[in-house]
Amino acid sequence: MEIQHFEFLKHLVRFNRHVYLDHNATTPVSDGVRRKMSQVLSSHYGNPSSFYGMGRRSAEIVEQARKHVADAMHAHPHEIYFTGCATESNNAVLKSLSAHFFPKKKKIISTPIEHPSVINTLEYLETQGLIVEYCAVDRQGRVLLAELEKQIDEETFLLCCMAANNETGVIQDIAAITEIAHRHDVLVLSDCVQALGKIPIDVHEWGVDYASFSAHKLYGPKGIGALYVKQGSPFTPLLHGGHQENGLRAGTESLHNIAGFGAACQEVEKHLADAKRIRAMKSQLVQQLKEIRPDCVINSPEADAECLPNTLSITFPGVENAGLMGMLDYRGVAVSAGSACSTGEDKPSHVLKAIGLSDQAARETIRISLGHGTSERDIRYVTGVVRDYIEGRTPYVDMITPAQLNETILFDEKTYILDVRPDDDRRKHKGLPNSHEVPSFFGENYLDQLPRDKRILVVCPGGGLSFMISYYLKAKGFQRVSNLRGGLDSWRKRRGDLYQKYAGQNSIVLQPGK
Ligand code: PLP
């Protein structure tokens, strides 16, 4: 990278703040977890299945971790299986039980606010002949228990309901839901990914038959999940191969990740003890945001017992979330619009729609999720950035949606398309027609070549980097700058017809000036 390229990076870091408020997407690895993982990585490389001493020591590490994971949710260690992630855990239960019961029983009932790892798996199972029904939820996303019970029939074999929602933080009464299901001889899977470490979990007391977990939401490593299978519940493996995990999940164990998950679970009590402080900061945040915009709408339940302590979903009427999130990102604050797995889809959140928000309101909603590293100073900083943005004290970057980007704009002489995609994306996909390609981290030596009398439309793969560059251009005195929301990825999905017809036409690679 040439020295001038650092100019843009320097511009970005000048705010010198980094405030991470997206803990429901993932969490930083805790010191205790990091220490445990490094120790395992440096000293224990034996295969846990090997019969000699090194292998046996590795196997002990796996069993120790299994005990810590089981303790964190009040399960027996022999009811815990390690998986690659919670997505795998959810897939494994849904597919295994479908194979077990179909065609004798065909129906699964779930909630419309589940994570994509459940919803998309259910959609797949429907293509295989299963019947999936979604139960009614109220404006807060709570399952309507009486309605749910009416939906259960002779065909139903599984009820799938998350313990806590990743977007709004709504907590379900899993014990009551399980009681209803069991009365009708129906099994229960609960996705407990967001609940672990935020609220107390007791799988035995709740009575669930299956529950899924993920280490990276709990200050543990990415790429390791767990599945609780109540003793005696039907289950067949998703992966076939070796005899690992008691024959239920083949593949050599990811020892350092498993050890890291165990260490993260050892810290669960500490996390639960911090919940009060986190909840108080969330209340402070809500109060400050309400002062900025008294008409804002809180989508998360306000009663403590009904919402995760760290999660806030908030709608600012008339304020597009893409613009606000772009400004927050520019000022070093990470928040999100919904599930990280839906990023780039440019679709309003299915969770927000299920609790009654319009498409527009969903596009005016952000999710802020606090964590153990969050401080009151962070909260003040974030509200300051939101205030500046909403009260119009920050430069205005115009937003173009993928649906709006039509032939008129693409071929408009007064629009200059600036393509800032990284090289690997350019190798995979052609860009917009008439685009001017510059390196993602271009510097001042390109600025002289950009027209000051045209609107500059900045395009990147997902709409995030282009936002940063849009603000950079505004700071450099360019008057009319627009950003393509959701980036080229969203436009390709939304306007496949135009992409097929025009992609890559008349694109120019700009050379750096002196
Ligand atoms: N379930 C919920 C509620 C989640 O929030 C997530 C992650 O965002 C998952 C499942 C998937 O977890 P993983 O990333 O381990 O596959």
Short mmCIF file of C-alpha atoms and ligand atoms in Angstrom, two decimals:
data_model
loop_
_atom_site.label_atom_id
_atom_site.label_comp_id
_atom_site.label_asym_id
_atom_site.label_seq_id
_atom_site.Cartn_x
_atom_site.Cartn_y
_atom_site.Cartn_z
CA MET A 1 0.00 0.00 0.00
CA GLU A 2 1.39 3.40 -0.92
CA ILE A 3 2.00 5.95 1.80
CA GLN A 4 -0.80 8.25 0.56
CA HIS A 5 -3.32 5.50 1.21
CA PHE A 6 -2.82 5.95 4.92
CA GLU A 7 -4.31 9.44 4.60
CA PHE A 8 -7.83 8.03 4.56
CA LEU A 9 -7.09 5.67 7.43
CA LYS A 10 -5.65 8.57 9.41
CA HIS A 11 -8.82 10.49 8.70
CA LEU A 12 -10.85 7.61 10.10
CA VAL A 13 -8.91 7.22 13.32
CA ARG A 14 -8.91 10.91 14.16
CA PHE A 15 -11.94 10.51 16.42
CA ASN A 16 -9.79 8.15 18.41
CA ARG A 17 -12.74 6.33 19.92
CA HIS A 18 -13.86 2.80 19.50
CA VAL A 19 -17.15 1.95 21.14
CA TYR A 20 -18.43 -1.54 20.56
CA LEU A 21 -22.16 -1.83 21.12
CA ASP A 22 -22.97 -4.92 19.08
CA HIS A 23 -22.48 -7.64 21.69
CA ASN A 24 -25.46 -9.61 20.39
CA ALA A 25 -23.57 -10.07 17.12
CA THR A 26 -20.47 -11.28 18.89
CA THR A 27 -18.34 -10.49 21.93
CA PRO A 28 -14.63 -9.91 22.49
CA VAL A 29 -12.77 -12.91 23.92
CA SER A 30 -12.24 -12.47 27.68
CA ASP A 31 -8.75 -12.52 29.21
CA GLY A 32 -9.48 -15.75 31.06
CA VAL A 33 -10.66 -17.43 27.86
CA ARG A 34 -7.64 -16.17 25.92
CA ARG A 35 -5.25 -17.49 28.58
CA LYS A 36 -6.89 -20.90 28.61
CA MET A 37 -6.90 -21.16 24.83
CA SER A 38 -3.25 -20.11 24.49
CA GLN A 39 -2.22 -22.64 27.08
CA VAL A 40 -4.10 -25.40 25.25
CA LEU A 41 -2.76 -24.31 21.87
CA SER A 42 0.81 -24.20 23.06
CA SER A 43 0.90 -27.34 25.18
CA HIS A 44 -1.83 -29.74 24.11
CA TYR A 45 -1.91 -30.94 20.57
CA GLY A 46 -2.72 -34.58 21.21
CA ASN A 47 -5.81 -35.93 19.52
CA PRO A 48 -8.42 -36.54 22.24
CA SER A 49 -9.19 -39.89 20.60
CA SER A 50 -5.59 -41.16 20.80
CA PHE A 51 -4.96 -43.83 23.43
CA TYR A 52 -1.57 -42.53 24.69
CA GLY A 53 -0.96 -39.97 27.43
CA MET A 54 -1.03 -36.83 25.26
CA GLY A 55 -4.34 -37.88 23.78
CA ARG A 56 -5.76 -38.73 27.19
CA ARG A 57 -4.78 -35.28 28.49
CA SER A 58 -6.57 -33.65 25.58
CA ALA A 59 -9.61 -35.80 26.24
CA GLU A 60 -9.53 -34.61 29.85
CA ILE A 61 -9.56 -31.00 28.65
CA VAL A 62 -12.66 -31.75 26.57
CA GLU A 63 -14.42 -33.38 29.52
CA GLN A 64 -13.49 -30.56 31.89
CA ALA A 65 -14.92 -28.03 29.44
CA ARG A 66 -18.05 -30.13 29.02
CA LYS A 67 -18.54 -30.00 32.76
CA HIS A 68 -18.19 -26.19 32.82
CA VAL A 69 -20.65 -25.81 29.93
CA ALA A 70 -23.12 -28.18 31.60
CA ASP A 71 -22.81 -26.33 34.93
CA ALA A 72 -23.57 -22.99 33.27
CA MET A 73 -27.02 -24.23 32.24
CA HIS A 74 -27.58 -26.76 35.03
CA ALA A 75 -27.37 -29.80 32.77
CA HIS A 76 -25.51 -33.10 33.20
CA PRO A 77 -22.22 -33.23 31.29
CA HIS A 78 -23.38 -36.31 29.36
CA GLU A 79 -26.24 -34.23 27.95
CA ILE A 80 -23.84 -31.74 26.28
CA TYR A 81 -22.40 -32.20 22.78
CA PHE A 82 -19.92 -29.81 21.21
CA THR A 83 -20.75 -28.59 17.70
CA GLY A 84 -19.17 -26.11 15.28
CA CYS A 85 -21.65 -23.32 16.13
CA ALA A 86 -25.22 -22.78 17.27
CA THR A 87 -26.34 -22.77 13.64
CA GLU A 88 -25.15 -26.38 13.49
CA SER A 89 -26.89 -27.21 16.78
CA ASN A 90 -30.19 -25.82 15.49
CA ASN A 91 -29.81 -27.58 12.13
CA ALA A 92 -28.92 -30.86 13.81
CA VAL A 93 -32.04 -30.95 15.99
CA LEU A 94 -34.48 -29.73 13.35
CA LYS A 95 -33.20 -32.12 10.68
CA SER A 96 -32.67 -35.07 12.99
CA LEU A 97 -36.17 -34.88 14.46
CA SER A 98 -37.76 -34.34 11.06
CA ALA A 99 -36.07 -37.51 9.83
CA HIS A 100 -37.15 -39.31 13.00
CA PHE A 101 -40.85 -38.38 12.88
CA PHE A 102 -41.60 -37.84 9.18
CA PRO A 103 -43.90 -39.04 7.59
CA LYS A 104 -45.81 -40.27 10.68
CA LYS A 105 -45.85 -36.76 12.08
CA LYS A 106 -45.24 -33.74 9.94
CA LYS A 107 -45.65 -30.52 11.84
CA ILE A 108 -43.21 -28.15 13.58
CA ILE A 109 -44.44 -25.04 15.36
CA SER A 110 -42.04 -22.17 15.79
CA THR A 111 -42.09 -18.43 16.42
CA PRO A 112 -41.81 -15.81 13.67
CA ILE A 113 -38.94 -14.11 15.51
CA GLU A 114 -36.39 -16.95 15.45
CA HIS A 115 -32.85 -16.50 14.23
CA PRO A 116 -32.16 -17.23 10.51
CA SER A 117 -30.40 -20.47 11.56
CA VAL A 118 -33.85 -21.73 12.56
CA ILE A 119 -36.11 -19.92 10.07
CA ASN A 120 -34.02 -20.82 7.02
CA THR A 121 -33.70 -24.45 8.14
CA LEU A 122 -37.47 -24.62 8.60
CA GLU A 123 -37.95 -23.18 5.12
CA TYR A 124 -35.70 -25.93 3.78
CA LEU A 125 -37.64 -28.59 5.67
CA GLU A 126 -40.88 -27.30 4.15
CA THR A 127 -39.44 -28.10 0.72
CA GLN A 128 -39.02 -31.67 2.00
CA GLY A 129 -42.71 -32.01 2.83
CA LEU A 130 -42.80 -30.86 6.46
CA ILE A 131 -45.44 -28.45 7.67
CA VAL A 132 -44.19 -25.43 9.56
CA GLU A 133 -46.51 -23.09 11.42
CA TYR A 134 -45.54 -19.91 13.20
CA CYS A 135 -47.35 -19.01 16.38
CA ALA A 136 -48.73 -15.58 17.19
CA VAL A 137 -46.65 -13.12 19.22
CA ASP A 138 -47.72 -9.84 20.80
CA ARG A 139 -46.29 -6.36 20.09
CA GLN A 140 -43.36 -7.18 22.35
CA GLY A 141 -42.66 -10.48 20.60
CA ARG A 142 -43.94 -12.63 23.48
CA VAL A 143 -45.54 -15.91 22.45
CA LEU A 144 -49.30 -15.94 23.05
CA LEU A 145 -49.55 -19.13 25.04
CA ALA A 146 -53.27 -19.82 24.63
CA GLU A 147 -53.01 -19.37 20.85
CA LEU A 148 -49.97 -21.61 20.79
CA GLU A 149 -51.78 -24.43 22.54
CA LYS A 150 -54.61 -24.29 20.01
CA GLN A 151 -52.13 -24.75 17.17
CA ILE A 152 -50.77 -28.05 18.49
CA ASP A 153 -52.39 -31.08 16.86
CA GLU A 154 -51.79 -34.79 16.29
CA GLU A 155 -49.29 -34.05 13.53
CA THR A 156 -47.08 -31.83 15.72
CA PHE A 157 -43.81 -33.31 16.96
CA LEU A 158 -41.68 -30.25 17.78
CA LEU A 159 -42.04 -26.78 19.17
CA CYS A 160 -39.08 -24.50 18.57
CA CYS A 161 -38.85 -21.29 20.58
CA MET A 162 -35.83 -19.16 21.41
CA ALA A 163 -35.23 -18.22 25.04
CA ALA A 164 -34.31 -14.62 24.20
CA ASN A 165 -34.40 -12.71 20.96
CA ASN A 166 -31.21 -11.32 19.43
CA GLU A 167 -32.82 -8.17 17.98
CA THR A 168 -35.20 -6.93 20.68
CA GLY A 169 -34.01 -8.92 23.70
CA VAL A 170 -37.52 -10.21 24.48
CA ILE A 171 -37.40 -13.16 26.88
CA GLN A 172 -39.89 -16.01 26.52
CA ASP A 173 -41.44 -18.05 29.31
CA ILE A 174 -39.76 -21.25 28.20
CA ALA A 175 -40.92 -23.25 31.24
CA ALA A 176 -44.59 -22.43 30.47
CA ILE A 177 -44.11 -23.13 26.75
CA THR A 178 -42.49 -26.48 27.51
CA GLU A 179 -45.24 -27.40 29.92
CA ILE A 180 -47.85 -26.83 27.19
CA ALA A 181 -45.82 -28.77 24.60
CA HIS A 182 -45.20 -31.74 26.88
CA ARG A 183 -48.87 -31.93 27.81
CA HIS A 184 -49.45 -32.69 24.11
CA ASP A 185 -46.50 -35.03 23.77
CA VAL A 186 -44.52 -32.52 21.71
CA LEU A 187 -40.76 -32.04 22.08
CA VAL A 188 -39.16 -28.62 22.63
CA LEU A 189 -36.02 -27.05 21.16
CA SER A 190 -34.94 -23.73 22.62
CA ASP A 191 -32.27 -21.55 21.02
CA CYS A 192 -30.56 -20.22 24.14
CA VAL A 193 -27.70 -18.47 22.34
CA GLN A 194 -28.55 -14.95 23.51
CA ALA A 195 -29.71 -16.01 26.95
CA LEU A 196 -26.55 -17.68 28.25
CA GLY A 197 -24.60 -15.31 30.50
CA LYS A 198 -27.35 -12.66 30.36
CA ILE A 199 -30.12 -14.40 32.32
CA PRO A 200 -29.99 -17.51 34.52
CA ILE A 201 -30.61 -20.74 32.60
CA ASP A 202 -31.70 -24.04 34.06
CA VAL A 203 -32.52 -26.46 31.29
CA HIS A 204 -33.79 -29.08 33.74
CA GLU A 205 -36.11 -26.65 35.47
CA TRP A 206 -37.33 -25.32 32.12
CA GLY A 207 -37.84 -28.91 30.99
CA VAL A 208 -36.69 -28.39 27.39
CA ASP A 209 -35.59 -31.42 25.39
CA TYR A 210 -32.95 -29.66 23.30
CA ALA A 211 -31.14 -26.32 23.62
CA SER A 212 -28.48 -24.65 21.50
CA PHE A 213 -25.59 -22.44 22.60
CA SER A 214 -22.69 -20.54 21.08
CA ALA A 215 -19.39 -19.54 22.73
CA HIS A 216 -18.81 -16.33 20.80
CA LYS A 217 -21.84 -14.59 22.33
CA LEU A 218 -20.34 -15.29 25.74
CA TYR A 219 -16.83 -13.81 25.47
CA GLY A 220 -15.61 -17.13 24.10
CA PRO A 221 -14.15 -18.05 20.70
CA LYS A 222 -15.99 -18.20 17.39
CA GLY A 223 -16.52 -21.55 15.71
CA ILE A 224 -17.69 -23.57 18.68
CA GLY A 225 -21.22 -24.30 19.81
CA ALA A 226 -22.98 -26.74 22.08
CA LEU A 227 -26.15 -28.72 22.01
CA TYR A 228 -28.04 -29.90 25.06
CA VAL A 229 -29.95 -33.11 24.45
CA LYS A 230 -32.03 -34.24 27.42
CA GLN A 231 -31.18 -37.79 28.35
CA GLY A 232 -33.32 -40.22 26.38
CA SER A 233 -34.50 -37.73 23.74
CA PRO A 234 -34.36 -38.95 20.13
CA PHE A 235 -31.39 -37.63 18.17
CA THR A 236 -29.45 -38.83 15.14
CA PRO A 237 -26.19 -37.19 14.03
CA LEU A 238 -25.99 -34.59 11.30
CA LEU A 239 -22.36 -35.49 10.59
CA HIS A 240 -21.26 -39.09 10.17
CA GLY A 241 -17.66 -40.19 10.57
CA GLY A 242 -15.65 -40.94 13.70
CA HIS A 243 -17.07 -41.84 17.07
CA GLN A 244 -16.38 -38.44 18.68
CA GLU A 245 -18.94 -36.88 21.00
CA ASN A 246 -20.37 -40.28 21.81
CA GLY A 247 -21.02 -40.89 18.12
CA LEU A 248 -23.35 -37.91 17.83
CA ARG A 249 -20.98 -35.40 16.24
CA ALA A 250 -18.13 -36.79 14.16
CA GLY A 251 -14.90 -34.88 13.54
CA THR A 252 -11.76 -34.33 15.60
CA GLU A 253 -12.61 -32.04 18.48
CA SER A 254 -11.53 -28.40 18.21
CA LEU A 255 -9.63 -28.65 21.46
CA HIS A 256 -8.64 -25.01 21.98
CA ASN A 257 -12.14 -23.81 21.10
CA ILE A 258 -13.76 -26.32 23.41
CA ALA A 259 -11.39 -25.29 26.22
CA GLY A 260 -12.24 -21.64 25.47
CA PHE A 261 -15.96 -22.36 25.62
CA GLY A 262 -15.46 -24.10 28.96
CA ALA A 263 -13.50 -21.12 30.32
CA ALA A 264 -16.21 -18.72 29.08
CA CYS A 265 -18.85 -20.76 30.90
CA GLN A 266 -16.82 -20.58 34.10
CA GLU A 267 -17.34 -16.81 33.93
CA VAL A 268 -21.12 -17.00 33.55
CA GLU A 269 -21.80 -16.17 37.22
CA LYS A 270 -19.55 -13.11 36.93
CA HIS A 271 -21.46 -11.99 33.84
CA LEU A 272 -24.81 -12.49 35.53
CA ALA A 273 -23.62 -10.42 38.48
CA ASP A 274 -22.80 -7.55 36.08
CA ALA A 275 -26.30 -7.59 34.55
CA LYS A 276 -27.62 -4.96 36.97
CA ARG A 277 -24.92 -2.45 36.00
CA ILE A 278 -25.53 -3.11 32.31
CA ARG A 279 -29.28 -2.70 32.69
CA ALA A 280 -28.76 0.62 34.50
CA MET A 281 -26.59 1.85 31.60
CA LYS A 282 -29.25 0.77 29.14
CA SER A 283 -31.87 2.78 31.07
CA GLN A 284 -29.56 5.78 30.99
CA LEU A 285 -29.14 5.33 27.26
CA VAL A 286 -32.90 5.12 26.71
CA GLN A 287 -33.47 8.23 28.80
CA GLN A 288 -30.85 10.22 26.87
CA LEU A 289 -32.17 9.04 23.50
CA LYS A 290 -35.71 9.95 24.52
CA GLU A 291 -34.49 13.45 25.36
CA ILE A 292 -33.07 13.75 21.84
CA ARG A 293 -36.17 12.34 20.16
CA PRO A 294 -39.21 12.17 22.47
CA ASP A 295 -41.09 10.41 19.65
CA CYS A 296 -38.63 7.51 19.42
CA VAL A 297 -40.18 4.07 19.80
CA ILE A 298 -38.65 1.44 22.07
CA ASN A 299 -39.28 -1.98 20.55
CA SER A 300 -37.65 -3.92 23.38
CA PRO A 301 -39.93 -4.76 26.30
CA GLU A 302 -39.47 -2.19 29.06
CA ALA A 303 -40.14 -4.57 31.99
CA ASP A 304 -36.83 -5.95 33.34
CA ALA A 305 -38.07 -9.52 33.57
CA GLU A 306 -39.12 -9.53 29.93
CA CYS A 307 -35.98 -8.20 28.26
CA LEU A 308 -32.28 -9.03 28.18
CA PRO A 309 -30.38 -6.50 30.30
CA ASN A 310 -28.11 -5.43 27.44
CA THR A 311 -30.42 -5.16 24.41
CA LEU A 312 -32.18 -2.12 23.04
CA SER A 313 -34.11 -1.93 19.79
CA ILE A 314 -35.12 1.65 19.06
CA THR A 315 -36.88 3.37 16.15
CA PHE A 316 -36.28 7.03 15.26
CA PRO A 317 -39.17 7.99 12.98
CA GLY A 318 -37.92 9.61 9.78
CA VAL A 319 -34.27 8.65 10.38
CA GLU A 320 -33.03 5.88 8.05
CA ASN A 321 -30.93 3.43 10.04
CA ALA A 322 -28.35 3.03 7.27
CA GLY A 323 -27.42 6.73 7.51
CA LEU A 324 -27.33 6.76 11.29
CA MET A 325 -25.32 3.56 11.47
CA GLY A 326 -22.94 4.91 8.85
CA MET A 327 -22.35 8.05 10.92
CA LEU A 328 -21.91 6.01 14.10
CA ASP A 329 -19.42 3.79 12.30
CA TYR A 330 -17.58 6.85 11.00
CA ARG A 331 -17.29 8.10 14.59
CA GLY A 332 -16.05 4.69 15.81
CA VAL A 333 -19.30 3.24 17.19
CA ALA A 334 -20.46 -0.25 16.22
CA VAL A 335 -24.20 -0.92 16.36
CA SER A 336 -26.41 -2.88 14.00
CA ALA A 337 -29.80 -2.93 12.37
CA GLY A 338 -30.64 -6.53 13.23
CA SER A 339 -29.14 -9.97 12.97
CA ALA A 340 -25.55 -9.96 11.69
CA CYS A 341 -26.53 -12.92 9.52
CA SER A 342 -28.94 -10.70 7.56
CA THR A 343 -26.42 -7.94 6.81
CA GLY A 344 -26.35 -6.99 3.15
CA GLU A 345 -29.80 -8.36 2.40
CA ASP A 346 -31.44 -4.93 2.41
CA LYS A 347 -34.59 -6.56 3.71
CA PRO A 348 -36.45 -5.13 6.69
CA SER A 349 -35.97 -7.34 9.75
CA HIS A 350 -38.45 -10.24 9.94
CA VAL A 351 -38.41 -9.89 13.73
CA LEU A 352 -39.48 -6.24 13.69
CA LYS A 353 -42.13 -6.97 11.08
CA ALA A 354 -43.49 -9.83 13.19
CA ILE A 355 -43.99 -7.48 16.14
CA GLY A 356 -45.93 -5.07 13.96
CA LEU A 357 -43.43 -2.57 12.58
CA SER A 358 -43.94 -1.38 9.01
CA ASP A 359 -41.11 -1.87 6.48
CA GLN A 360 -40.31 1.81 6.85
CA ALA A 361 -40.22 1.73 10.66
CA ALA A 362 -37.96 -1.34 10.50
CA ARG A 363 -35.59 0.68 8.29
CA GLU A 364 -35.57 3.39 10.94
CA THR A 365 -34.58 1.01 13.71
CA ILE A 366 -31.21 0.24 15.23
CA ARG A 367 -30.14 -2.38 17.74
CA ILE A 368 -27.73 -1.40 20.47
CA SER A 369 -26.36 -4.24 22.58
CA LEU A 370 -24.16 -3.43 25.55
CA GLY A 371 -21.51 -5.66 27.09
CA HIS A 372 -19.23 -6.00 30.08
CA GLY A 373 -16.70 -3.59 28.61
CA THR A 374 -19.32 -0.85 28.12
CA SER A 375 -18.89 2.25 30.30
CA GLU A 376 -21.08 5.25 31.09
CA ARG A 377 -18.61 7.32 29.09
CA ASP A 378 -19.34 5.13 26.07
CA ILE A 379 -23.06 5.77 26.52
CA ARG A 380 -22.49 9.54 26.68
CA TYR A 381 -20.31 9.41 23.58
CA VAL A 382 -22.90 7.43 21.60
CA THR A 383 -25.76 9.69 22.55
CA GLY A 384 -23.61 12.67 21.54
CA VAL A 385 -23.07 11.20 18.08
CA VAL A 386 -26.77 10.36 17.72
CA ARG A 387 -27.70 13.88 18.83
CA ASP A 388 -25.31 15.51 16.34
CA TYR A 389 -26.69 13.37 13.55
CA ILE A 390 -30.37 13.76 14.34
CA GLU A 391 -30.07 17.48 14.97
CA GLY A 392 -28.31 17.94 11.62
CA ARG A 393 -24.87 18.95 12.94
CA THR A 394 -23.02 16.36 10.87
CA PRO A 395 -22.43 16.45 7.12
CA TYR A 396 -25.29 15.08 5.09
CA VAL A 397 -24.68 12.06 2.91
CA ASP A 398 -27.55 11.25 0.63
CA MET A 399 -28.69 7.63 0.53
CA ILE A 400 -29.66 5.72 -2.59
CA THR A 401 -31.47 2.44 -2.09
CA PRO A 402 -30.80 -0.52 -4.39
CA ALA A 403 -34.37 -0.19 -5.73
CA GLN A 404 -33.82 3.48 -6.58
CA LEU A 405 -30.60 2.88 -8.50
CA ASN A 406 -32.11 2.64 -11.99
CA GLU A 407 -30.92 3.38 -15.52
CA THR A 408 -31.62 7.11 -15.13
CA ILE A 409 -29.11 7.40 -12.28
CA LEU A 410 -26.64 4.92 -13.77
CA PHE A 411 -26.38 6.90 -17.00
CA ASP A 412 -26.94 10.36 -15.59
CA GLU A 413 -24.18 12.70 -16.81
CA LYS A 414 -24.24 14.55 -13.53
CA THR A 415 -23.55 11.43 -11.49
CA TYR A 416 -19.99 10.18 -11.06
CA ILE A 417 -19.81 6.59 -9.82
CA LEU A 418 -16.85 5.95 -7.54
CA ASP A 419 -16.17 2.25 -7.01
CA VAL A 420 -14.14 1.66 -3.83
CA ARG A 421 -14.48 -2.12 -3.69
CA PRO A 422 -11.49 -4.23 -2.67
CA ASP A 423 -9.70 -6.13 -5.44
CA ASP A 424 -11.00 -9.55 -4.40
CA ASP A 425 -14.58 -8.33 -4.78
CA ARG A 426 -13.75 -6.86 -8.18
CA ARG A 427 -12.34 -10.21 -9.23
CA LYS A 428 -15.57 -11.93 -8.20
CA HIS A 429 -18.12 -9.43 -9.48
CA LYS A 430 -18.27 -6.82 -12.19
CA GLY A 431 -19.16 -3.35 -10.94
CA LEU A 432 -21.71 -0.72 -11.91
CA PRO A 433 -21.50 0.62 -15.47
CA ASN A 434 -19.57 3.87 -15.90
CA SER A 435 -17.78 3.41 -12.60
CA HIS A 436 -14.40 4.86 -11.69
CA GLU A 437 -12.36 2.38 -9.70
CA VAL A 438 -10.02 3.53 -6.94
CA PRO A 439 -8.33 1.50 -4.19
CA SER A 440 -10.49 0.99 -1.09
CA PHE A 441 -8.12 3.09 0.99
CA PHE A 442 -7.35 5.76 -1.56
CA GLY A 443 -5.64 8.97 -0.52
CA GLU A 444 -5.45 12.64 -1.40
CA ASN A 445 -3.60 11.87 -4.60
CA TYR A 446 -6.88 10.78 -6.18
CA LEU A 447 -8.97 13.71 -5.06
CA ASP A 448 -7.94 16.11 -7.83
CA GLN A 449 -9.39 13.73 -10.39
CA LEU A 450 -12.85 13.65 -8.84
CA PRO A 451 -15.34 16.20 -10.21
CA ARG A 452 -16.62 18.85 -7.81
CA ASP A 453 -19.59 19.81 -10.00
CA LYS A 454 -21.22 16.36 -10.02
CA ARG A 455 -22.90 14.13 -7.51
CA ILE A 456 -20.43 11.40 -6.47
CA LEU A 457 -22.09 8.04 -5.86
CA VAL A 458 -19.79 5.87 -3.73
CA VAL A 459 -20.14 2.10 -4.04
CA CYS A 460 -18.59 -0.72 -2.02
CA PRO A 461 -19.68 -4.37 -1.56
CA GLY A 462 -21.91 -3.94 1.53
CA GLY A 463 -22.53 -0.21 1.96
CA GLY A 464 -20.32 0.28 5.05
CA LEU A 465 -16.93 1.28 3.67
CA SER A 466 -18.59 3.52 1.08
CA PHE A 467 -20.19 5.42 3.95
CA MET A 468 -16.82 6.11 5.51
CA ILE A 469 -15.49 7.29 2.19
CA SER A 470 -18.57 9.44 1.61
CA TYR A 471 -17.91 11.29 4.89
CA TYR A 472 -14.23 11.57 3.98
CA LEU A 473 -15.19 13.22 0.69
CA LYS A 474 -17.57 15.56 2.50
CA ALA A 475 -14.73 16.49 4.86
CA LYS A 476 -12.62 17.22 1.76
CA GLY A 477 -15.20 19.70 0.49
CA PHE A 478 -17.19 17.64 -2.01
CA GLN A 479 -20.72 19.03 -1.89
CA ARG A 480 -22.90 16.26 -3.26
CA VAL A 481 -22.02 12.79 -2.12
CA SER A 482 -24.34 9.77 -2.16
CA ASN A 483 -23.96 6.29 -0.78
CA LEU A 484 -25.48 3.11 -2.19
CA ARG A 485 -27.28 1.48 0.75
CA GLY A 486 -26.42 -2.19 1.11
CA GLY A 487 -23.72 -1.75 -1.54
CA LEU A 488 -23.28 -3.61 -4.80
CA ASP A 489 -24.25 -6.91 -3.14
CA SER A 490 -27.75 -5.64 -2.39
CA TRP A 491 -28.11 -3.97 -5.79
CA ARG A 492 -27.09 -7.19 -7.57
CA LYS A 493 -29.80 -9.09 -5.66
CA ARG A 494 -32.42 -6.39 -6.04
CA ARG A 495 -31.73 -5.34 -9.64
CA GLY A 496 -30.42 -8.56 -11.18
CA ASP A 497 -31.97 -7.47 -14.48
CA LEU A 498 -29.86 -4.29 -14.68
CA TYR A 499 -26.78 -6.12 -13.38
CA GLN A 500 -27.04 -8.71 -16.16
CA LYS A 501 -27.48 -6.01 -18.75
CA TYR A 502 -24.90 -3.42 -17.79
CA ALA A 503 -22.41 -4.72 -15.21
CA GLY A 504 -18.82 -3.74 -15.93
CA GLN A 505 -19.61 -1.56 -18.97
CA ASN A 506 -17.29 1.42 -19.52
CA SER A 507 -15.54 1.15 -16.19
CA ILE A 508 -12.29 3.05 -15.75
CA VAL A 509 -9.44 2.38 -13.34
CA LEU A 510 -8.23 5.73 -11.97
CA GLN A 511 -4.50 6.17 -11.60
CA PRO A 512 -3.08 8.08 -8.63
CA GLY A 513 -2.03 11.66 -9.38
CA LYS A 514 1.16 13.26 -8.14
N1 PLP B 1 -29.29 -18.10 17.44
C1 PLP B 1 -29.28 -16.83 17.83
C2 PLP B 1 -30.40 -16.28 18.64
C3 PLP B 1 -28.21 -15.99 17.49
O1 PLP B 1 -28.21 -14.71 17.87
C4 PLP B 1 -27.17 -16.53 16.71
C5 PLP B 1 -26.06 -15.68 16.26
O2 PLP B 1 -26.24 -14.54 15.83
C6 PLP B 1 -27.23 -17.87 16.33
C7 PLP B 1 -28.31 -18.63 16.71
C8 PLP B 1 -26.15 -18.50 15.50
O3 PLP B 1 -25.00 -18.71 16.27
P1 PLP B 1 -23.63 -19.15 15.58
O4 PLP B 1 -22.98 -17.90 15.12
O5 PLP B 1 -22.85 -19.84 16.66
O6 PLP B 1 -23.97 -20.07 14.48
#
